[in-house]
Amino acid sequence: MPAIRQIKIAPSILAADFANFGAECRAIEAQGADFVHVDVMDGHFVPNLTFGPAMCAALRPHIKGVMDVHLMIAPVDPFIEAYAKAGADIITAHVEAGPHIHRTLQAIANTGKVAGVALNPGTSAEAVADLLDMVGLVCVMTVNPGFGGQSFLSGQLSKIARLREMIGDRPIHLQVDGGVTVTTAPLAVRAGADVLVAGSAVFSGGSVADPARYGENIRALRTAAGAA
Ligand code: DX5
Ligand code: ZN
């Protein structure tokens, strides 16, 4: 019987109204979000561009809880300090972003923030085996990073299970990111995930003018995850 973990829902503001980010962050937290997931893209590591540190700093006063910054950028190291100063609580870098992920994770830890490491779908769990003592979060990408609204790659479930086994008793969140819906959330949780990133599944049908829908979407994900 797998241990019962408290599931955290982390809405990705990539699916929010880009003209209204402050209000969107307040709305999802008021509606039950645990983390606010901020997808940083550089048009180089991934084929899309999103937020810089100035945007994160501007969002910070609108987020009471955890600001979870997912860096899909290369290189990472020159920007760590800026995202730390912008108020990120968790800073996640990709294992594929450069030859020195160990140094990157050290640099994140030196800022006093929680270091996370993310794996693309083509990267095996073993790539992070020697990094687990340095991180507070492992993020398994269940889509190829760059865009919201893609379909969950169920071939990644065995990787989630493998990582849960590798993590053992360490206090490390196992996050799943991409294509999380009420259908796929229980699969990810059953495999061992405890943090569910969800963009489309949280924001669809709602708006800052109608935030109750965000709450319904978040509760639906929680209920589906709880049934795992
Ligand atoms: C993909 C991002 C994800 C994604 C989630 O590159 O890291 O956070 O936007 O969006 P959905 O839930 O729509 O797949
Ligand atoms: Zn993400």
Short mmCIF file of C-alpha atoms and ligand atoms in Angstrom, two decimals:
data_model
loop_
_atom_site.label_atom_id
_atom_site.label_comp_id
_atom_site.label_asym_id
_atom_site.label_seq_id
_atom_site.Cartn_x
_atom_site.Cartn_y
_atom_site.Cartn_z
CA MET A 1 0.00 0.00 0.00
CA PRO A 2 1.63 3.33 -0.97
CA ALA A 3 1.86 5.93 1.80
CA ILE A 4 -0.93 8.52 1.74
CA ARG A 5 0.58 11.89 1.02
CA GLN A 6 -1.01 15.28 1.18
CA ILE A 7 -1.55 16.35 -2.41
CA LYS A 8 -0.68 19.89 -3.41
CA ILE A 9 -2.25 21.62 -6.40
CA ALA A 10 -0.01 24.08 -8.23
CA PRO A 11 -1.87 26.04 -10.91
CA SER A 12 0.40 27.19 -13.74
CA ILE A 13 -0.26 30.83 -14.54
CA LEU A 14 0.76 30.10 -18.12
CA ALA A 15 -2.96 29.44 -18.56
CA ALA A 16 -4.03 32.66 -16.77
CA ASP A 17 -5.10 35.97 -18.29
CA PHE A 18 -1.77 37.61 -19.19
CA ALA A 19 -3.31 41.07 -18.76
CA ASN A 20 -4.37 40.31 -15.20
CA PHE A 21 -1.69 38.28 -13.43
CA GLY A 22 -1.92 39.89 -9.98
CA ALA A 23 -5.65 39.29 -9.75
CA GLU A 24 -5.26 35.78 -11.18
CA CYS A 25 -2.72 34.83 -8.49
CA ARG A 26 -4.99 36.18 -5.74
CA ALA A 27 -7.98 34.37 -7.23
CA ILE A 28 -6.37 30.92 -7.45
CA GLU A 29 -5.01 31.15 -3.92
CA ALA A 30 -8.40 32.24 -2.60
CA GLN A 31 -9.86 29.26 -4.44
CA GLY A 32 -7.54 26.74 -2.81
CA ALA A 33 -4.27 26.62 -4.76
CA ASP A 34 -1.31 25.41 -2.69
CA PHE A 35 1.55 26.70 -4.88
CA VAL A 36 1.56 29.27 -7.68
CA HIS A 37 3.58 27.71 -10.52
CA VAL A 38 5.42 30.21 -12.71
CA ASP A 39 6.73 28.85 -16.02
CA VAL A 40 9.81 30.77 -17.12
CA MET A 41 10.73 30.17 -20.78
CA ASP A 42 13.58 31.64 -22.77
CA GLY A 43 12.90 30.85 -26.44
CA HIS A 44 16.13 28.83 -26.47
CA PHE A 45 15.88 25.90 -24.06
CA VAL A 46 12.19 25.73 -25.02
CA PRO A 47 10.48 27.22 -28.08
CA ASN A 48 8.45 29.82 -26.20
CA LEU A 49 9.06 33.00 -24.20
CA THR A 50 7.37 34.02 -20.98
CA PHE A 51 8.41 35.76 -17.77
CA GLY A 52 11.56 37.40 -16.52
CA PRO A 53 12.54 38.11 -12.92
CA ALA A 54 10.84 41.53 -13.01
CA MET A 55 7.52 39.80 -13.63
CA CYS A 56 8.14 37.44 -10.70
CA ALA A 57 8.98 40.38 -8.44
CA ALA A 58 5.77 42.12 -9.53
CA LEU A 59 3.73 39.00 -8.78
CA ARG A 60 5.27 38.39 -5.36
CA PRO A 61 3.00 40.79 -3.39
CA HIS A 62 -0.02 39.04 -4.90
CA ILE A 63 1.06 35.58 -3.70
CA LYS A 64 0.68 34.76 0.01
CA GLY A 65 1.89 31.18 -0.24
CA VAL A 66 4.54 29.38 -2.24
CA MET A 67 5.87 30.87 -5.47
CA ASP A 68 7.13 27.85 -7.43
CA VAL A 69 9.38 29.04 -10.26
CA HIS A 70 10.08 26.53 -13.03
CA LEU A 71 13.05 27.69 -15.06
CA MET A 72 12.99 26.38 -18.63
CA ILE A 73 16.06 28.38 -19.54
CA ALA A 74 19.69 27.76 -20.49
CA PRO A 75 22.04 28.86 -19.14
CA VAL A 76 20.48 28.96 -15.66
CA ASP A 77 23.25 30.12 -13.34
CA PRO A 78 23.43 33.79 -14.37
CA PHE A 79 19.76 34.25 -13.47
CA ILE A 80 19.43 32.38 -10.17
CA GLU A 81 20.15 35.37 -7.97
CA ALA A 82 17.59 37.49 -9.84
CA TYR A 83 14.79 34.95 -9.38
CA ALA A 84 15.74 34.50 -5.73
CA LYS A 85 15.63 38.27 -5.20
CA ALA A 86 12.30 38.37 -7.03
CA GLY A 87 10.89 36.28 -4.19
CA ALA A 88 10.70 32.73 -5.53
CA ASP A 89 10.35 30.10 -2.79
CA ILE A 90 11.21 27.12 -4.99
CA ILE A 91 13.55 27.46 -7.96
CA THR A 92 13.57 24.49 -10.31
CA ALA A 93 16.19 24.00 -13.01
CA HIS A 94 16.28 21.34 -15.72
CA VAL A 95 18.83 18.58 -15.56
CA GLU A 96 19.22 19.03 -19.35
CA ALA A 97 19.91 22.79 -19.15
CA GLY A 98 23.66 22.51 -18.98
CA PRO A 99 26.65 20.34 -18.12
CA HIS A 100 26.80 21.43 -14.47
CA ILE A 101 23.42 20.85 -12.86
CA HIS A 102 25.16 20.03 -9.56
CA ARG A 103 26.71 23.51 -9.48
CA THR A 104 23.36 25.04 -10.44
CA LEU A 105 21.59 23.30 -7.55
CA GLN A 106 24.35 24.40 -5.17
CA ALA A 107 23.88 27.98 -6.36
CA ILE A 108 20.12 27.79 -5.79
CA ALA A 109 20.61 26.33 -2.30
CA ASN A 110 23.10 29.11 -1.52
CA THR A 111 20.36 31.69 -2.07
CA GLY A 112 18.40 30.03 0.75
CA LYS A 113 15.63 28.93 -1.61
CA VAL A 114 14.41 25.38 -2.13
CA ALA A 115 16.17 23.82 -5.11
CA GLY A 116 14.18 21.72 -7.57
CA VAL A 117 15.34 19.61 -10.47
CA ALA A 118 13.17 18.89 -13.52
CA LEU A 119 13.44 16.07 -16.06
CA ASN A 120 12.25 16.22 -19.65
CA PRO A 121 10.31 13.22 -20.97
CA GLY A 122 13.41 11.88 -22.74
CA THR A 123 15.55 11.88 -19.59
CA SER A 124 15.66 8.85 -17.33
CA ALA A 125 15.15 8.92 -13.56
CA GLU A 126 18.76 7.86 -13.01
CA ALA A 127 19.94 11.26 -14.30
CA VAL A 128 19.04 12.76 -10.92
CA ALA A 129 20.20 9.88 -8.70
CA ASP A 130 23.27 11.78 -7.47
CA LEU A 131 21.33 15.02 -6.93
CA LEU A 132 18.59 13.86 -4.59
CA ASP A 133 20.37 14.99 -1.42
CA MET A 134 20.50 18.53 -2.81
CA VAL A 135 16.85 19.11 -3.72
CA GLY A 136 13.48 19.66 -2.11
CA LEU A 137 11.54 18.93 -5.28
CA VAL A 138 11.82 16.72 -8.35
CA CYS A 139 9.64 17.70 -11.31
CA VAL A 140 8.72 15.06 -13.89
CA MET A 141 7.64 16.64 -17.15
CA THR A 142 4.70 14.74 -18.58
CA VAL A 143 4.75 16.86 -21.75
CA ASN A 144 7.65 18.27 -23.70
CA PRO A 145 8.10 21.67 -22.06
CA GLY A 146 7.22 24.89 -23.85
CA PHE A 147 3.46 25.03 -24.04
CA GLY A 148 0.36 24.50 -21.95
CA GLY A 149 -2.58 22.44 -23.11
CA GLN A 150 -0.66 19.37 -24.32
CA SER A 151 -1.60 15.76 -23.67
CA PHE A 152 -0.19 13.83 -20.72
CA LEU A 153 2.52 11.37 -21.72
CA SER A 154 1.52 8.28 -19.78
CA GLY A 155 4.85 6.61 -20.57
CA GLN A 156 6.25 8.88 -17.83
CA LEU A 157 4.31 7.11 -15.08
CA SER A 158 6.95 4.44 -14.63
CA LYS A 159 9.54 7.20 -14.19
CA ILE A 160 7.41 8.79 -11.45
CA ALA A 161 7.21 5.42 -9.70
CA ARG A 162 10.94 4.87 -10.06
CA LEU A 163 11.70 8.33 -8.62
CA ARG A 164 9.36 7.76 -5.69
CA GLU A 165 11.33 4.63 -4.93
CA MET A 166 14.65 6.46 -5.29
CA ILE A 167 13.48 9.33 -3.05
CA GLY A 168 12.63 6.92 -0.25
CA ASP A 169 12.26 8.73 3.07
CA ARG A 170 13.81 12.00 1.94
CA PRO A 171 11.60 15.09 2.39
CA ILE A 172 11.34 15.73 -1.36
CA HIS A 173 8.22 16.71 -3.26
CA LEU A 174 7.61 14.72 -6.43
CA GLN A 175 5.93 17.09 -8.85
CA VAL A 176 4.24 16.20 -12.11
CA ASP A 177 3.94 18.91 -14.77
CA GLY A 178 2.01 18.83 -18.02
CA GLY A 179 -1.37 17.53 -19.15
CA VAL A 180 -2.67 17.00 -15.62
CA THR A 181 -6.46 16.60 -15.65
CA VAL A 182 -9.04 14.79 -13.50
CA THR A 183 -8.27 11.72 -15.61
CA THR A 184 -4.48 11.82 -15.40
CA ALA A 185 -4.08 13.20 -11.84
CA PRO A 186 -4.98 9.88 -10.16
CA LEU A 187 -2.52 8.02 -12.39
CA ALA A 188 0.28 10.39 -11.37
CA VAL A 189 -0.63 10.20 -7.68
CA ARG A 190 -0.86 6.42 -7.78
CA ALA A 191 2.63 6.36 -9.27
CA GLY A 192 3.90 8.52 -6.38
CA ALA A 193 3.48 12.21 -7.26
CA ASP A 194 2.39 14.62 -4.51
CA VAL A 195 2.44 18.00 -6.31
CA LEU A 196 0.23 18.39 -9.36
CA VAL A 197 0.92 21.31 -11.69
CA ALA A 198 -2.13 22.16 -13.75
CA GLY A 199 -2.65 25.04 -16.16
CA SER A 200 -5.59 24.36 -18.44
CA ALA A 201 -7.35 22.09 -15.95
CA VAL A 202 -7.48 24.87 -13.32
CA PHE A 203 -8.10 27.97 -15.44
CA SER A 204 -10.52 26.62 -18.04
CA GLY A 205 -14.02 28.00 -17.78
CA GLY A 206 -13.13 30.58 -15.11
CA SER A 207 -11.85 34.14 -14.94
CA VAL A 208 -11.07 36.74 -12.29
CA ALA A 209 -14.68 37.84 -12.73
CA ASP A 210 -15.85 34.25 -12.18
CA PRO A 211 -13.21 32.70 -9.90
CA ALA A 212 -15.56 30.13 -8.35
CA ARG A 213 -14.88 27.96 -11.37
CA TYR A 214 -11.17 27.86 -10.42
CA GLY A 215 -12.23 26.53 -7.03
CA GLU A 216 -14.42 23.86 -8.63
CA ASN A 217 -11.57 22.85 -10.93
CA ILE A 218 -9.07 22.67 -8.05
CA ARG A 219 -11.46 20.64 -5.90
CA ALA A 220 -12.17 18.30 -8.81
CA LEU A 221 -8.43 17.65 -9.20
CA ARG A 222 -8.07 17.08 -5.45
CA THR A 223 -10.99 14.68 -5.40
CA ALA A 224 -9.67 12.77 -8.42
CA ALA A 225 -6.20 12.63 -6.86
CA GLY A 226 -7.67 11.48 -3.55
CA ALA A 227 -9.40 8.60 -5.27
CA ALA A 228 -6.04 7.26 -6.49
C1 DX5 B 1 4.98 23.25 -19.81
C2 DX5 B 1 4.83 23.89 -18.44
C3 DX5 B 1 3.62 23.43 -17.70
C4 DX5 B 1 2.33 23.61 -18.44
C5 DX5 B 1 1.16 23.09 -17.70
O1 DX5 B 1 6.17 23.66 -20.38
O2 DX5 B 1 5.95 23.63 -17.64
O3 DX5 B 1 3.59 24.01 -16.40
O4 DX5 B 1 2.12 24.93 -18.77
O5 DX5 B 1 0.03 23.37 -18.46
P1 DX5 B 1 -1.10 22.28 -18.75
O6 DX5 B 1 -1.62 21.86 -17.41
O7 DX5 B 1 -2.09 23.02 -19.56
O8 DX5 B 1 -0.45 21.14 -19.47
ZN ZN B 2 5.97 24.10 -15.37
#
